[in-house]
Coordinates of C-alpha atoms in Angstrom, one line a residue:
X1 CA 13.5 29.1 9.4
X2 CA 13.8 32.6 11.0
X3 CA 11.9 34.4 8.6
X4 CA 8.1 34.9 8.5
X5 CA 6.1 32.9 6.2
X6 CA 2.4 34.4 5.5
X7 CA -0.1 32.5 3.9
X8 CA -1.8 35.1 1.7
X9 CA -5.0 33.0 -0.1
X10 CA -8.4 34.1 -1.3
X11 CA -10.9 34.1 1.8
X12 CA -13.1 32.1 0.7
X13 CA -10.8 29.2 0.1
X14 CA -8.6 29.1 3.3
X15 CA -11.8 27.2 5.0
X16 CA -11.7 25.6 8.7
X17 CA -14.9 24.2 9.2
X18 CA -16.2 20.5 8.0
X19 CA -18.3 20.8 4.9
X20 CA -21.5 18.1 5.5
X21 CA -24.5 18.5 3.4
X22 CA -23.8 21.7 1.7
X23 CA -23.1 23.2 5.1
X24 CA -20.0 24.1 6.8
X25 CA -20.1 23.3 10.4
X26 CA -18.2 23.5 13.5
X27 CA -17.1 20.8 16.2
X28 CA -16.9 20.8 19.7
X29 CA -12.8 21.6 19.5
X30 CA -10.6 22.3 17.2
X31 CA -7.4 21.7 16.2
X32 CA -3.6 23.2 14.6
X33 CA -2.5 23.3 11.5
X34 CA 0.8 23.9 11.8
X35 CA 3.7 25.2 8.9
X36 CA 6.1 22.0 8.8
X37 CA 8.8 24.1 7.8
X38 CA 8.5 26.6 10.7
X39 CA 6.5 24.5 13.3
X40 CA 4.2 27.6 13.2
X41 CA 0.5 27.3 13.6
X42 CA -1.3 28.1 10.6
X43 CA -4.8 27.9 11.6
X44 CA -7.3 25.6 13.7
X45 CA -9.7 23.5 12.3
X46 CA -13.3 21.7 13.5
X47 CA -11.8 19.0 15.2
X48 CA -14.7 16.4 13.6
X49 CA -15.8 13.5 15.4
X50 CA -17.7 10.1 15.1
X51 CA -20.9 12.3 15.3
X52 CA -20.0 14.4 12.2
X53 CA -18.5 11.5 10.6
X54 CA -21.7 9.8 10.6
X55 CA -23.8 12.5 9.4
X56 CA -22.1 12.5 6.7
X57 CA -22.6 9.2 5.6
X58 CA -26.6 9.9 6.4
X59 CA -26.0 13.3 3.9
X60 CA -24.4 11.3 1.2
X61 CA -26.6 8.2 1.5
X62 CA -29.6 10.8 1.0
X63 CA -28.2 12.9 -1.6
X64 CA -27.3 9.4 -3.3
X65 CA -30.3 8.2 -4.9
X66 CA -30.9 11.5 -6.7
X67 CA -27.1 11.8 -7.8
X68 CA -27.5 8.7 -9.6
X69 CA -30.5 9.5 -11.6
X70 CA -28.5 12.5 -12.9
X71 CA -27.4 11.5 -16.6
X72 CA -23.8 10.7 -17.0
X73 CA -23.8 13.8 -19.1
X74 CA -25.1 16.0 -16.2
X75 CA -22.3 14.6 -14.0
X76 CA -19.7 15.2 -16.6
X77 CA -20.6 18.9 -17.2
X78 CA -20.2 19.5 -13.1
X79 CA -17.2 17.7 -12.9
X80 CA -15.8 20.0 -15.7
X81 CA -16.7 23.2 -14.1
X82 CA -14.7 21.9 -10.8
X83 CA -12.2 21.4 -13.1
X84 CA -11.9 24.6 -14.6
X85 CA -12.3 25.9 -11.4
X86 CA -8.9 24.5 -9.9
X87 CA -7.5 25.6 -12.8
X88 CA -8.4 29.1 -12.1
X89 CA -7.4 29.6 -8.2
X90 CA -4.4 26.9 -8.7
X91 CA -1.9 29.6 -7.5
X92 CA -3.7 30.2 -4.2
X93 CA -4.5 26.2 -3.8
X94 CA -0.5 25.5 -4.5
X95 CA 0.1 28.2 -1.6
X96 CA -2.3 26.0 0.7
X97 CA -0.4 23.0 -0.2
X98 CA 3.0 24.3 0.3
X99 CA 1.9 25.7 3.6
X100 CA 0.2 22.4 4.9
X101 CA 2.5 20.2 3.6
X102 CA 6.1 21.9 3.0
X103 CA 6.0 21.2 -0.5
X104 CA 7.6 23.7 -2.7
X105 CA 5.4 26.0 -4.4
X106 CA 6.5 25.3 -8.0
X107 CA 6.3 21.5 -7.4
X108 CA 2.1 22.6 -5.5
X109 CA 1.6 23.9 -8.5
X110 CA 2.3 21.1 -10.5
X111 CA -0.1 19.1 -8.2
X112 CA -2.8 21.2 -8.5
X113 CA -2.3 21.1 -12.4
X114 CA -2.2 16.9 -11.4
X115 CA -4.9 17.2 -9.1
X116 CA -7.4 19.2 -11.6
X117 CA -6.6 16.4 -14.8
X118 CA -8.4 14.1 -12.7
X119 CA -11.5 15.9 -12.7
X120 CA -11.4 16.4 -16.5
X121 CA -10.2 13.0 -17.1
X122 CA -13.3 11.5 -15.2
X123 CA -15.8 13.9 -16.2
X124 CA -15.0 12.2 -19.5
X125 CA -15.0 8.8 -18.5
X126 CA -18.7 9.8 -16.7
X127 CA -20.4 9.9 -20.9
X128 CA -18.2 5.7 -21.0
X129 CA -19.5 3.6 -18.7
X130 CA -20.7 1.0 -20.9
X131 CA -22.4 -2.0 -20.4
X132 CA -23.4 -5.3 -22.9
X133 CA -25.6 -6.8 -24.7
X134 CA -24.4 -10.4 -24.5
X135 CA -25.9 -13.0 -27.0
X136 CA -28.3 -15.6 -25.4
X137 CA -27.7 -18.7 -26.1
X138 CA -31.7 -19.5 -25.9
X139 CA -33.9 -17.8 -28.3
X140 CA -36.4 -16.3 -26.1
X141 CA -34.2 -14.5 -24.0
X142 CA -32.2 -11.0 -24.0
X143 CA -28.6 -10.8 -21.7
X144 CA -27.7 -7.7 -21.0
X145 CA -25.1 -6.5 -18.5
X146 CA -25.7 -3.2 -16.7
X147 CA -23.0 -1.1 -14.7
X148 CA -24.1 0.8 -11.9
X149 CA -22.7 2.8 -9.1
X150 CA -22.1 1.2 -6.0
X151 CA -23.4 4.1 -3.4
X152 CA -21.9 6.3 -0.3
X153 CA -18.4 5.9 -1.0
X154 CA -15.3 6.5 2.1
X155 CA -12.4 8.6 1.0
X156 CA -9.3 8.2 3.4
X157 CA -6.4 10.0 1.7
X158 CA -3.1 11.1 2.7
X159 CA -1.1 14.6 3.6
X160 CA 1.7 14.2 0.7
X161 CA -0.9 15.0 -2.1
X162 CA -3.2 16.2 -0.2
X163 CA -5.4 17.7 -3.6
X164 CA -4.8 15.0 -5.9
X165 CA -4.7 12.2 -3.8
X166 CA -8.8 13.8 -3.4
X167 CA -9.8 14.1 -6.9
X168 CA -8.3 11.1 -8.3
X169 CA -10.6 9.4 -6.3
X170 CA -13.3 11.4 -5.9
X171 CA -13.5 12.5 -9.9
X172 CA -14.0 8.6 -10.3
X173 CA -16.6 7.9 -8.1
X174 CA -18.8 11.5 -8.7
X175 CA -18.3 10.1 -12.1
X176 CA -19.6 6.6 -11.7
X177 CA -22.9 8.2 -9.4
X178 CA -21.6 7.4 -6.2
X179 CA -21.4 10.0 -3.8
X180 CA -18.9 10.7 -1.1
X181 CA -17.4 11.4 2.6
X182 CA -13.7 12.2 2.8
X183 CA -11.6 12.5 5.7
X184 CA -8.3 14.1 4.8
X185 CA -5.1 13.6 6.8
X186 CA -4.7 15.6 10.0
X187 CA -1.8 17.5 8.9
X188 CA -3.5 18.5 5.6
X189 CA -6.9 19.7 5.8
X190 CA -7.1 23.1 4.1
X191 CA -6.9 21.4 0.7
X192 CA -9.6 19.3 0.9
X193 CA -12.0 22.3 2.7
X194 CA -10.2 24.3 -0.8
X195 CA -11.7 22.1 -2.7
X196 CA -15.1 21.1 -1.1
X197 CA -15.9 25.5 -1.5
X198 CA -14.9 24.6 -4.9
X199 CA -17.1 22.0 -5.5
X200 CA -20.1 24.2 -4.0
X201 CA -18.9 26.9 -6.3
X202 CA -19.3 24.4 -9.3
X203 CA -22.8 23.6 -8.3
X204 CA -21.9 20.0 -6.8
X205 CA -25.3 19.3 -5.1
X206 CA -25.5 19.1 -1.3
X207 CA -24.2 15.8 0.1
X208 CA -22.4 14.5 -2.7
X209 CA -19.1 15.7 -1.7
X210 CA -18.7 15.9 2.4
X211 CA -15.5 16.3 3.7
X212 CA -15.1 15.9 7.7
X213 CA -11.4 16.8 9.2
X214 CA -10.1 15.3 12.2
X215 CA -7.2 15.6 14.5
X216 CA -4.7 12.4 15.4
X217 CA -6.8 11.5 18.0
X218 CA -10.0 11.4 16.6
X219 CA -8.8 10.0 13.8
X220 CA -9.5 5.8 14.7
X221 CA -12.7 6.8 16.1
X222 CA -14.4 8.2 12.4
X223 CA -12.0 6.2 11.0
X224 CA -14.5 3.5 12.0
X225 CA -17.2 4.8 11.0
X226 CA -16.5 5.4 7.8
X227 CA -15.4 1.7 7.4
X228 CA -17.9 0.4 9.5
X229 CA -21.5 1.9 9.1
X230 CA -24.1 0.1 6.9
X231 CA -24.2 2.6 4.7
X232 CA -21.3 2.9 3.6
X233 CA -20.7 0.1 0.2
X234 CA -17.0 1.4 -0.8
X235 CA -13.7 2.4 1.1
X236 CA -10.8 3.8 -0.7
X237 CA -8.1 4.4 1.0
X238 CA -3.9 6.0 0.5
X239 CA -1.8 5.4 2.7
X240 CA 0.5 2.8 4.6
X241 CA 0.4 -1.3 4.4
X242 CA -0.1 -1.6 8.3
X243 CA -3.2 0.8 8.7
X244 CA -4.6 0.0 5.2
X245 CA -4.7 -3.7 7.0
X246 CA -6.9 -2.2 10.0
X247 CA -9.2 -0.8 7.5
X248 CA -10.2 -4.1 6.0
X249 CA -10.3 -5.6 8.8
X250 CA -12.9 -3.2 9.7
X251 CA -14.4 -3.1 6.6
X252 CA -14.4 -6.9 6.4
X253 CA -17.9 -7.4 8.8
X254 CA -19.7 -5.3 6.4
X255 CA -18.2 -7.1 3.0
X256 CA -17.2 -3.5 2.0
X257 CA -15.9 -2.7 -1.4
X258 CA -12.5 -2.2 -1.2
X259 CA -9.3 -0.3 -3.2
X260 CA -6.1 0.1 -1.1
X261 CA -3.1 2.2 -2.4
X262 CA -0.6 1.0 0.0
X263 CA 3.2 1.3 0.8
X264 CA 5.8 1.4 -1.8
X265 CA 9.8 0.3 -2.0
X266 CA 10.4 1.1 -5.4
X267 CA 13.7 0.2 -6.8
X268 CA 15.6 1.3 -9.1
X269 CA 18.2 -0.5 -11.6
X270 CA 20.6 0.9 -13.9
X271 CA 22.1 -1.7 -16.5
X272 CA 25.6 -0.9 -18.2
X273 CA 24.3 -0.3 -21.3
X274 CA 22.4 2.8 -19.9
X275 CA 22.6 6.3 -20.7
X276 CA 24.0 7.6 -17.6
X277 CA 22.6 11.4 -18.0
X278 CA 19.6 10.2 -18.5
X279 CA 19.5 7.4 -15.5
X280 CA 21.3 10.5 -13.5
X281 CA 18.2 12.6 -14.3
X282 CA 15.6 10.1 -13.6
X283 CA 17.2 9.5 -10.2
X284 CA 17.2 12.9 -9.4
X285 CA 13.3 13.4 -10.5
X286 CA 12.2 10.1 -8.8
X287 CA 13.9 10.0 -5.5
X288 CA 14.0 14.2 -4.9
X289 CA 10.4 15.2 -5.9
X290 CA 8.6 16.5 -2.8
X291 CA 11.6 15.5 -0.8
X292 CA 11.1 11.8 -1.0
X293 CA 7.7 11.3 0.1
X294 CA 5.9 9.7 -3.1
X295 CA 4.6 6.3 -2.2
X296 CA 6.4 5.4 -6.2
X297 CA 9.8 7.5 -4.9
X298 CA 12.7 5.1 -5.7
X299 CA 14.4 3.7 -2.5
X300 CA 16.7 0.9 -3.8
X301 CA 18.9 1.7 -6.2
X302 CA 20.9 -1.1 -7.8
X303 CA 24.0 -0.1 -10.2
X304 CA 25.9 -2.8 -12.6
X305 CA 29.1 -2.9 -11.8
X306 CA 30.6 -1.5 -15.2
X307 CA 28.7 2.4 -15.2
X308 CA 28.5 2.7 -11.0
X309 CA 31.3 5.1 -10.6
X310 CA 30.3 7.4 -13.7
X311 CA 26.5 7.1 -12.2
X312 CA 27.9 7.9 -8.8
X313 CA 30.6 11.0 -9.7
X314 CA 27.7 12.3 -11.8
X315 CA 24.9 11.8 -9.6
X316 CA 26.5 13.5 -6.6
X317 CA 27.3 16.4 -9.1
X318 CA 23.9 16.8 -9.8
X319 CA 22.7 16.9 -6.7
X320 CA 25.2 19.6 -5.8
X321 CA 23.9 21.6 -8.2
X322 CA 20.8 21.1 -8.5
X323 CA 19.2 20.7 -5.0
X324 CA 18.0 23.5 -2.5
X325 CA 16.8 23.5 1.0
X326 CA 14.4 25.6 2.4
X327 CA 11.3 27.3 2.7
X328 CA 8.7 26.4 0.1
X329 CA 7.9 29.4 -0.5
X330 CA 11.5 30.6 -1.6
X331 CA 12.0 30.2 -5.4
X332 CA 14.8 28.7 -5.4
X333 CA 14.1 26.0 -2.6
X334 CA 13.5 22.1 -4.6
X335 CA 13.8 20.6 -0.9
X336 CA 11.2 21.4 1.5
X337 CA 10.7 19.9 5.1
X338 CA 9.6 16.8 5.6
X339 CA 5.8 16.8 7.0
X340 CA 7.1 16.4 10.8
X341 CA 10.0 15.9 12.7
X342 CA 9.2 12.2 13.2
X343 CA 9.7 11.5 9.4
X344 CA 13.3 13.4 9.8
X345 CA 13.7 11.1 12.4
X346 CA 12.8 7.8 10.7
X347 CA 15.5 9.4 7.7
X348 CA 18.1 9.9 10.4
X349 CA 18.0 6.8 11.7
X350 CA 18.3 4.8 8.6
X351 CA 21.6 7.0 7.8
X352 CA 23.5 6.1 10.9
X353 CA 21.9 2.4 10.7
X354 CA 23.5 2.1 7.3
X355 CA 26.5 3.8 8.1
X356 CA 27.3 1.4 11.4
X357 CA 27.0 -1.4 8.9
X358 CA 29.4 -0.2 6.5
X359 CA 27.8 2.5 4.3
X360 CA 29.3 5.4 3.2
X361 CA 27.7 9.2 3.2
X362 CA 29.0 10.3 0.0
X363 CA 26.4 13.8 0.3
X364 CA 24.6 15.3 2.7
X365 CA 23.8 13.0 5.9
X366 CA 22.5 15.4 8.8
X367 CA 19.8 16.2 10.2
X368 CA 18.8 19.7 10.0
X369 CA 16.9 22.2 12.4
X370 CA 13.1 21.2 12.7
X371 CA 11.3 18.6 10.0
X372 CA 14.4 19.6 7.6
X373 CA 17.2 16.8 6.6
X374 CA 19.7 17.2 4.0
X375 CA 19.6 15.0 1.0
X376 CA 21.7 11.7 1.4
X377 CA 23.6 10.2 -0.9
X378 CA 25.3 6.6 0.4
X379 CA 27.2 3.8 -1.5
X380 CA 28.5 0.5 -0.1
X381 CA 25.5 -0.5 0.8
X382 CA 24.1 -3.6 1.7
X383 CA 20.6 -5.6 1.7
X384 CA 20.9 -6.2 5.4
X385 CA 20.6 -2.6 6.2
X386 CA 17.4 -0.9 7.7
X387 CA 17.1 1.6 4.2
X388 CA 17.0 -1.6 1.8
X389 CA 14.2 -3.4 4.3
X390 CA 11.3 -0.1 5.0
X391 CA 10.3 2.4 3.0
X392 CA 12.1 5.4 4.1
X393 CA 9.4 8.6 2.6
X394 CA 12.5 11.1 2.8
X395 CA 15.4 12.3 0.4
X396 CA 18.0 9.1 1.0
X397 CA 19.4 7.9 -1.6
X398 CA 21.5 4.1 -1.1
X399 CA 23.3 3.0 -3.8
X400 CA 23.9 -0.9 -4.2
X401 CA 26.2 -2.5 -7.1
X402 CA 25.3 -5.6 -8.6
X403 CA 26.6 -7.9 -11.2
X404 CA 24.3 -9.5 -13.4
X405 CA 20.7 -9.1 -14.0
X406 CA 19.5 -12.0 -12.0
X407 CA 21.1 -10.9 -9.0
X408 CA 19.5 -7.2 -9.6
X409 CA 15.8 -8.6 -10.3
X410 CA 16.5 -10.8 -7.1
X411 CA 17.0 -8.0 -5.2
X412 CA 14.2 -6.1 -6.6
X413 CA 12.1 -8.4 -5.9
X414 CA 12.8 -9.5 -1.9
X415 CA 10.2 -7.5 -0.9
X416 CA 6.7 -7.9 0.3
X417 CA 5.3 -5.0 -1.4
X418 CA 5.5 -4.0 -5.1
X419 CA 4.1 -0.7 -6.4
X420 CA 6.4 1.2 -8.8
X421 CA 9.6 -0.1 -10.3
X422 CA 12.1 1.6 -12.5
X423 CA 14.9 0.1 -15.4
X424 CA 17.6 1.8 -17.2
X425 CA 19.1 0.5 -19.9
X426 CA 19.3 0.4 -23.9
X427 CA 18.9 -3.4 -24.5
X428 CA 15.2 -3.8 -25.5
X429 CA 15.4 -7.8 -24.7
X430 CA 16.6 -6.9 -21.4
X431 CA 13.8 -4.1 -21.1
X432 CA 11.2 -6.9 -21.6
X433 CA 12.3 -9.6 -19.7
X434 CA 13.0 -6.8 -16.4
X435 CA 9.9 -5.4 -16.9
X436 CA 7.9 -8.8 -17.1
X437 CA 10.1 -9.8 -14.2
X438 CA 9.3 -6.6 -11.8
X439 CA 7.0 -7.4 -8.8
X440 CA 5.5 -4.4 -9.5
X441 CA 2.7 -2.8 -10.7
X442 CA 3.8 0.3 -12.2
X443 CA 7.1 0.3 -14.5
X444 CA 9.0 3.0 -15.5
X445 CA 11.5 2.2 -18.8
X446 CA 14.2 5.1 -19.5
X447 CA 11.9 6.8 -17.4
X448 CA 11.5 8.4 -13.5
X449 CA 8.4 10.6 -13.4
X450 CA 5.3 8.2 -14.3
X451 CA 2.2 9.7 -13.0
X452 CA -0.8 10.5 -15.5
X453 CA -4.3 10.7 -15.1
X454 CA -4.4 8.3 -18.6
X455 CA -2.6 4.9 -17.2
X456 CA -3.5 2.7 -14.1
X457 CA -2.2 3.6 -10.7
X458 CA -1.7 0.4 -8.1
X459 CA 0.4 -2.2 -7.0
X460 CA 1.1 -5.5 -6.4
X461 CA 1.6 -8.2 -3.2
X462 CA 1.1 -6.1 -0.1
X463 CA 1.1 -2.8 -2.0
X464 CA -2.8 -2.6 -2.5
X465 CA -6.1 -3.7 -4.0
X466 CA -7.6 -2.3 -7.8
X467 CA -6.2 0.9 -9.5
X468 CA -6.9 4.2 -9.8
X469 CA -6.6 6.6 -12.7
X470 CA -7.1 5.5 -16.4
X471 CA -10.4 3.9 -17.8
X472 CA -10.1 1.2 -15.0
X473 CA -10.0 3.6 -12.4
X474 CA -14.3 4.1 -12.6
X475 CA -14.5 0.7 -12.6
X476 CA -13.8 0.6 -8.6
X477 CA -16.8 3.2 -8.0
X478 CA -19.2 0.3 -10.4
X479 CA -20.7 -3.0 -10.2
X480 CA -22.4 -5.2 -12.4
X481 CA -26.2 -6.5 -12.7
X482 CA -27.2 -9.4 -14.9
X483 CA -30.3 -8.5 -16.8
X484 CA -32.4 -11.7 -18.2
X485 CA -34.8 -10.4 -20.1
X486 CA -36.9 -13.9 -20.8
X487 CA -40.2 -14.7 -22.7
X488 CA -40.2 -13.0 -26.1
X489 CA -41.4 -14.5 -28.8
X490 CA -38.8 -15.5 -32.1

């Protein structure tokens, strides 16, 4: 990257300071931002600590018990003009993105778009929280079931959406009453200040959104005190199996609420009777959008024997043709850096461990200059190699073949995590039974590209707790109180 990248936003957007209480205040340091395509520093940011962290929780806590007295219609009408509002400054929030994160500006765009459904979704879901009326089964007495928020709720969210991984929790939990503290990944901070300005701008009162940023090395200390403090009732968290496992841990002396959306290891299975353009396409869309790192990007990909050299001639004309590395700022760039030079690494190192156990690099393969590595196509591989065992978050694509569906679904399945699966194929007894047999929580038929604020988002086995998105998703911001209402008269 030898050219000079600027990142030309609105002022009042490109924010560096922690947003507590309606405020935007400083720390005692700061810390870079840097361009993952360049390396360049883009800014420096309040480096927020435990202190900040835990004012907060105090903010939100206060700011609480009058959020919840606003009528679900209230919260619905503020949660719409946030939406409109990313709607309006989405191509200056897609620039922050591709900036932050390296992801190319036409695919930031597509978040933001993403990112803002949330926050229309859940401003409707705000008017639908129902509760019951349940019929008593003694005359004198009423049942009725109430739902209501839970209270302060802790936001841990990752750098790979780093605006809708925000609102599809926060639009949930603004929308149930609760109120919140995020703290956005290190490398990604400017999107969630974007969108805490925004929220001001919509009239979200003071404390109900709060959004402290944190470098790498602060990042255990507030982590713990957003997962620790008394006042905090809910975590919800994005991110991988091992630290999601600290977090309960932590959360687990206060009996926190919990959702976790963990690590994926999605696979991938094309039948014979497929339709290889389409399985082609869905590959292409599943495993290459933003370079690999979607926690539902397909890693395994299992081919039946009788279609795996058409899928493999055609797949590795498609990526020829179709895939571009570069900046994300350059039009025609669909591959962007991967977020540091780390995650190259990891990528690297599951090539040449594949390779040495008898894969073959049928595209791509190297590593390229900075966070950049070109997209990998292998075959011959094998289930004892490192690619089939870890999720690899980078544009690798190993191809196994199989035989019959038994062995594929047993292959699927040897895995201790289960978030996204995906099936090709045109037998609809075979659809059924794969889908039904997938260890997975989300299941993509004929289909790569899955994500809508509409259906459930979560996983199964190690992959998480609850869901986010659709009608369920409120449900992890609610709980329910049992109402007797006793002593009237027949």
């Amino acid at each position: 990257m030898h050219r000079h990248y600027s990142l030309d936003v609105t002022a009042p957007l490109l924010r560096t300071q922690g947003y507590v209480d309606g405020r935007w205040v400083s720390a005692a340091s700061v810390f870079p931002v840097l361009d993952p395509a360049t390396g360049k520093e883009i800014t420096r940011v309040a480096d927020c600590g435990p202190a900040e962290a835990k004012q907060a929780v105090d903010a939100a806590y206060k700011a609480f018990h009058s959020w919840k007295q606003c009528t679900a219609k209230e919260r619905s009408i503020l949660l719409r003009k946030w939406f409109d509002l990313l709607t309006l400054h989405k191509e200056d929030l897609a620039k922050l993105i591709t900036f932050e994160s390296g992801k190319p500006l036409r695919e930031a765009v597509g978040e933001i778009t993403y990112a803002a459904s949330f926050l229309e979704w859940f401003s409707e879901e705000a008017r639908r929280v129902y509760g019951d009326i349940v019929p008593s089964p003694i005359k004198d007495r009423k049942i009725l079931l109430l739902k209501q928020p839970v209270g302060v709720a802790s936001i841990i969210t990752p750098w790979n959406f780093p605006s809708a991984m925000i609102t599809r929790k926060v639009g949930a939990a603004l929308a149930a009453g609760c109120t919140v503290v995020v703290k956005p990944a290190e490398d990604t901070p400017l999107s969630a200040l974007a969108l805490a300005e925004l929220a001001e701008q919509a009239g979200i009162p003071a404390g109900v959104f709060n959004v402290v940023p944190c470098s790498r090395e602060k990042t255990p200390s507030v982590g713990e005190v957003l997962c620790t403090d008394p006042l905090v009732a809910k975590i919800s968290f994005t991110g991988s199996t091992a630290t999601g496992k600290v977090l309960l841990k932590m959360a687990a002396d206060t009996v926190k609420k919990a959702s976790m959306e963990l690590g994926g290891h999605a696979p991938f299975i094309v039948f014979d009777s497929a339709d290889v353009d389409k399985a082609v396409a869905g590959a292409m869309g599943s495993k290459f959008r933003n370079s690999g790192q979607t926690c539902v990007c397909s890693n395994r990909f299992l081919v039946q024997s009788g279609i795996h050299d058409r899928f493999m001639e055609k797949l590795g004309q498609a990526m020829d043709a179709e895939l571009r590395v570069g900046h994300g700022l350059e039009p025609e760039t669909t591959q962007g850096p991967l977020i540091n030079t780390r995650a190259a690494e990891k990528v690297a190192h599951q090539v040449s461990d594949a390779v040495s156990k008898g894969a073959k690099v049928l595209k791509g393969g190297k590593r390229l200059d900075g966070s950049f590595m070109e997209p990998t196509l292998l075959a011959n591989v094998s289930t004892e190699m490192l690619c089939m065992k870890e999720e690899t978050f980078g544009p690798l694509l190993p191809v196994i073949r199989f035989d019959t569906e038994e062995e594929a679904l047993a292959i699927a399945n040897a895995s201790n995590v289960g978030l996204a699966g995906y099936c090709y194929s045109q037998d609809v007894s075979q659809i059924w039974r794969v889908a039904e047999a997938l260890e997975v929580g989300i299941v993509g038929i004929n289909e790569g590209l899955l994500s809508t604020p509409e259906a459930s988002f979560g996983g199964v086995k190690q992959s998480g707790l609850g869901c986010e998105g659709s009608k369920h998703g409120i449900k992890e911001y609610l709980e329910v109180k049992y109402m007797c209402f006793g002593g009237l008269k027949p």
